[in-house]
Coordinates of C-alpha atoms in Angstrom, one line a residue:
M1 CA 0.0 0.0 0.0
L2 CA 2.9 2.4 0.7
G3 CA 5.2 1.2 -2.1
L4 CA 7.9 -0.1 0.3
P5 CA 9.3 -3.5 1.3
D6 CA 7.0 -5.5 3.6
D7 CA 9.4 -5.5 6.5
I8 CA 9.5 -1.7 6.8
E9 CA 8.2 -0.6 10.2
A10 CA 9.3 3.1 10.4
L11 CA 9.7 6.1 8.1
L12 CA 12.3 8.8 8.4
F13 CA 11.5 11.9 6.5
D14 CA 13.8 14.8 5.5
L15 CA 11.9 18.0 5.7
D16 CA 13.0 20.6 3.1
G17 CA 12.0 19.4 -0.3
V18 CA 10.4 16.2 0.9
L19 CA 7.6 17.4 3.2
S20 CA 7.8 21.1 2.8
Q21 CA 8.3 23.4 -0.2
T22 CA 11.2 25.1 1.6
A23 CA 14.1 23.8 -0.5
K24 CA 13.5 26.7 -2.9
V25 CA 13.4 29.1 0.1
H26 CA 16.8 27.8 1.2
A27 CA 18.3 28.0 -2.3
R28 CA 17.1 31.6 -2.5
A29 CA 18.6 32.5 0.9
W30 CA 21.9 30.8 0.1
K31 CA 22.1 32.7 -3.1
E32 CA 21.3 36.1 -1.5
M33 CA 23.8 35.5 1.3
F34 CA 26.7 34.2 -0.8
D35 CA 26.2 36.7 -3.7
G36 CA 26.4 39.5 -1.2
Y37 CA 29.6 38.1 0.3
L38 CA 31.2 37.2 -3.1
K39 CA 30.4 40.7 -4.6
D40 CA 31.9 42.5 -1.6
R41 CA 34.9 40.3 -1.7
A42 CA 35.4 40.9 -5.5
E43 CA 35.2 44.6 -5.0
R44 CA 37.5 44.6 -2.0
E45 CA 40.2 42.4 -3.6
G46 CA 39.7 43.3 -7.3
G47 CA 38.7 39.9 -8.4
E48 CA 35.9 38.7 -10.6
F49 CA 32.4 38.3 -9.1
V50 CA 31.0 34.8 -10.0
P51 CA 27.6 34.5 -8.4
F52 CA 26.3 31.5 -6.5
D53 CA 24.3 29.2 -8.8
A54 CA 21.0 28.4 -7.0
H55 CA 20.8 25.1 -8.9
D56 CA 24.2 23.6 -9.4
D57 CA 26.1 25.1 -6.5
Y58 CA 23.1 24.5 -4.2
D59 CA 22.8 20.8 -5.2
E60 CA 26.5 20.1 -5.1
Y61 CA 27.7 22.0 -2.1
V62 CA 25.0 22.9 0.4
D63 CA 21.8 20.9 0.0
G64 CA 21.1 18.6 2.9
L65 CA 24.2 19.6 4.9
P66 CA 24.1 21.3 8.3
R67 CA 24.2 25.1 7.6
E68 CA 27.8 25.7 8.7
D69 CA 29.1 22.6 6.8
G70 CA 27.4 24.1 3.7
V71 CA 29.2 27.3 4.2
R72 CA 32.5 25.6 4.5
S73 CA 31.8 23.3 1.5
F74 CA 31.0 26.1 -0.9
L75 CA 33.9 28.4 0.2
R76 CA 36.3 25.5 -0.3
S77 CA 34.8 24.9 -3.8
R78 CA 35.8 28.5 -4.7
G79 CA 39.2 28.1 -3.2
I80 CA 38.4 30.8 -0.5
R81 CA 40.4 30.6 2.7
F82 CA 38.2 31.2 5.8
D83 CA 38.1 31.1 9.5
E84 CA 35.3 30.0 11.8
D85 CA 34.2 33.6 12.5
L86 CA 33.4 34.0 8.8
V87 CA 31.6 30.6 8.8
H88 CA 29.4 31.7 11.8
Q89 CA 28.8 35.1 10.3
L90 CA 27.6 33.8 6.9
S91 CA 25.7 30.9 8.5
D92 CA 23.8 33.3 10.8
K93 CA 23.0 35.6 7.9
K94 CA 21.6 32.7 5.8
N95 CA 19.4 31.6 8.7
R96 CA 18.0 35.1 9.1
L97 CA 17.2 35.3 5.4
V98 CA 15.3 32.0 5.5
L99 CA 13.2 33.2 8.5
E100 CA 12.5 36.5 6.8
I101 CA 11.4 34.8 3.5
I102 CA 9.1 32.3 5.4
K103 CA 7.6 35.1 7.4
K104 CA 7.0 37.3 4.3
D105 CA 5.9 34.6 1.8
G106 CA 4.8 31.7 4.0
V107 CA 5.5 28.0 3.3
E108 CA 3.4 25.1 2.1
A109 CA 3.6 21.3 2.4
Y110 CA 3.6 19.1 -0.7
S111 CA 0.1 17.8 -0.9
G112 CA 1.3 14.4 -2.1
S113 CA 3.5 14.1 1.0
V114 CA 0.7 15.0 3.3
K115 CA -1.4 12.2 1.7
Y116 CA 1.5 9.8 2.1
V117 CA 2.1 10.7 5.8
D118 CA -1.5 10.3 6.6
A119 CA -1.7 6.9 4.9
A120 CA 1.4 5.8 6.8
R121 CA -0.1 6.9 10.1
E122 CA -3.3 5.1 9.2
A123 CA -1.2 1.9 8.5
G124 CA 0.4 2.2 12.0
L125 CA 3.9 2.9 10.9
K126 CA 6.3 4.8 13.2
M127 CA 7.5 8.2 11.8
A128 CA 10.1 10.8 12.5
V129 CA 11.5 13.9 10.8
V130 CA 15.3 14.0 10.3
S131 CA 16.5 17.4 9.2
S132 CA 19.6 19.4 9.4
S133 CA 17.5 22.6 9.9
A134 CA 17.4 24.2 13.3
N135 CA 13.9 25.6 12.2
A136 CA 12.3 22.2 11.6
R137 CA 9.7 22.5 14.3
D138 CA 8.7 25.9 13.2
V139 CA 8.3 24.8 9.6
L140 CA 6.4 21.7 10.6
K141 CA 4.0 23.8 12.6
A142 CA 3.6 26.3 9.8
I143 CA 2.6 23.5 7.3
G144 CA 0.3 21.8 9.9
L145 CA 2.3 18.6 10.3
L146 CA 3.9 19.0 13.7
D147 CA 1.5 16.6 15.4
R148 CA 2.3 13.8 13.0
F149 CA 5.8 13.3 14.2
P150 CA 6.5 12.2 17.8
E151 CA 10.3 12.4 17.1
I152 CA 12.2 15.1 15.4
V153 CA 16.0 15.0 14.9
D154 CA 16.9 18.5 13.9
G155 CA 19.8 20.9 13.8
H156 CA 19.5 21.4 17.6
A157 CA 19.9 17.6 18.1
V158 CA 23.0 17.6 15.9
A159 CA 24.6 20.3 18.0
E160 CA 23.5 19.0 21.4
E161 CA 24.2 15.4 20.9
G162 CA 27.4 15.8 18.8
L163 CA 25.9 14.0 15.7
K164 CA 27.7 14.2 12.4
G165 CA 25.5 15.9 9.7
K166 CA 24.6 14.4 6.4
P167 CA 26.1 12.7 4.3
A168 CA 27.1 10.8 7.5
P169 CA 24.2 8.5 8.5
D170 CA 24.2 9.6 12.2
T171 CA 21.0 11.7 12.2
F172 CA 19.0 9.0 10.5
L173 CA 20.4 6.3 12.8
E174 CA 19.4 8.5 15.7
G175 CA 15.9 8.8 14.3
A176 CA 15.6 5.0 14.0
R177 CA 17.0 4.6 17.5
R178 CA 14.4 6.9 19.0
L179 CA 11.6 5.0 17.2
G180 CA 13.0 1.7 18.5
V181 CA 13.5 0.2 15.0
A182 CA 16.6 -1.3 13.4
P183 CA 17.9 0.6 10.4
S184 CA 17.1 -2.4 8.2
H185 CA 13.4 -2.0 9.1
A186 CA 13.3 1.7 8.4
A187 CA 12.9 3.7 5.2
V188 CA 14.6 7.1 4.5
F189 CA 12.9 9.7 2.4
E190 CA 15.3 12.3 0.9
D191 CA 15.6 14.8 -1.9
A192 CA 19.2 15.8 -1.3
L193 CA 22.1 13.8 -2.7
A194 CA 23.9 14.0 0.7
G195 CA 20.8 12.7 2.5
V196 CA 20.4 9.8 0.1
Q197 CA 24.0 8.9 0.6
A198 CA 23.4 8.9 4.3
G199 CA 20.5 6.5 3.9
R200 CA 22.7 4.2 1.8
D201 CA 25.7 4.3 4.2
G202 CA 23.4 3.7 7.2
R203 CA 22.2 0.5 5.5
F204 CA 18.5 1.3 5.8
G205 CA 15.8 -1.0 4.5
A206 CA 14.8 1.4 1.7
V207 CA 16.0 4.8 0.5
V208 CA 13.4 6.8 -1.3
G209 CA 14.9 9.6 -3.5
V210 CA 12.4 12.4 -4.1
D211 CA 13.3 14.0 -7.4
R212 CA 12.1 17.6 -7.3
V213 CA 14.7 19.1 -9.7
G214 CA 15.4 16.5 -12.4
Q215 CA 18.2 14.5 -10.7
A216 CA 16.8 11.0 -10.7
A217 CA 20.0 9.4 -12.0
A218 CA 22.2 11.2 -9.4
L219 CA 19.8 10.1 -6.7
R220 CA 20.2 6.5 -7.8
D221 CA 24.0 6.9 -8.1
H222 CA 24.1 8.1 -4.5
G223 CA 22.1 5.1 -3.2
A224 CA 18.3 5.6 -3.7
T225 CA 16.6 2.3 -4.0
I226 CA 13.3 4.0 -5.2
V227 CA 13.0 7.3 -7.0
V228 CA 9.7 9.2 -7.3
Q229 CA 8.8 12.8 -8.2
D230 CA 6.1 12.9 -5.5
L231 CA 5.4 10.7 -2.6
A232 CA 1.8 10.1 -3.7
E233 CA 3.2 8.0 -6.5
L234 CA 4.0 5.3 -3.9
L235 CA 0.3 5.0 -2.8

């Protein structure tokens, strides 16, 4: 009924791009933050301004990673030397921009994902949200899904419990542990390549790649065992 192997007992959902339409919000915030920094740097040092690509750079360097890891990843890709003060400064600015955009424009859930979550709850499966975002609870509340998930492993849990962020499988493993289910009996739902890789490396029973931006082949290459464009396709 849910399009998964029969022995799956628990579902672990990423938030941005899987349940909520916030991936585009994050891409917009990353671009605004990095473009401002890169432009100032080019003017200050006399170099060329090469803007952040909200598709390619987002997918390759920041999508699915904890915010500060995303900053480090992108700066390294441009050969920019940095210290942790800069990482914190850029990370904080990106977070402020996300909150401003959500406050101004709102955020919605994917309707197919809501149908799927409700069907899974009706079927009695255990569910948790596993997200690198520190704003996961606020977003879940905004899209009306907070009450569906008894366990949420978010950016706060990463910091407080010393978990490694995606592509390491730690956060998904923690989600399975909280639900009392072995990884082999849990399914991971991810739209980010780093998240899919985390599901593969954690040896979960199924890894569902949600293809929102036309990267089905890359999702499979990173470990997705099932690829769909919308979760309703699994019903």
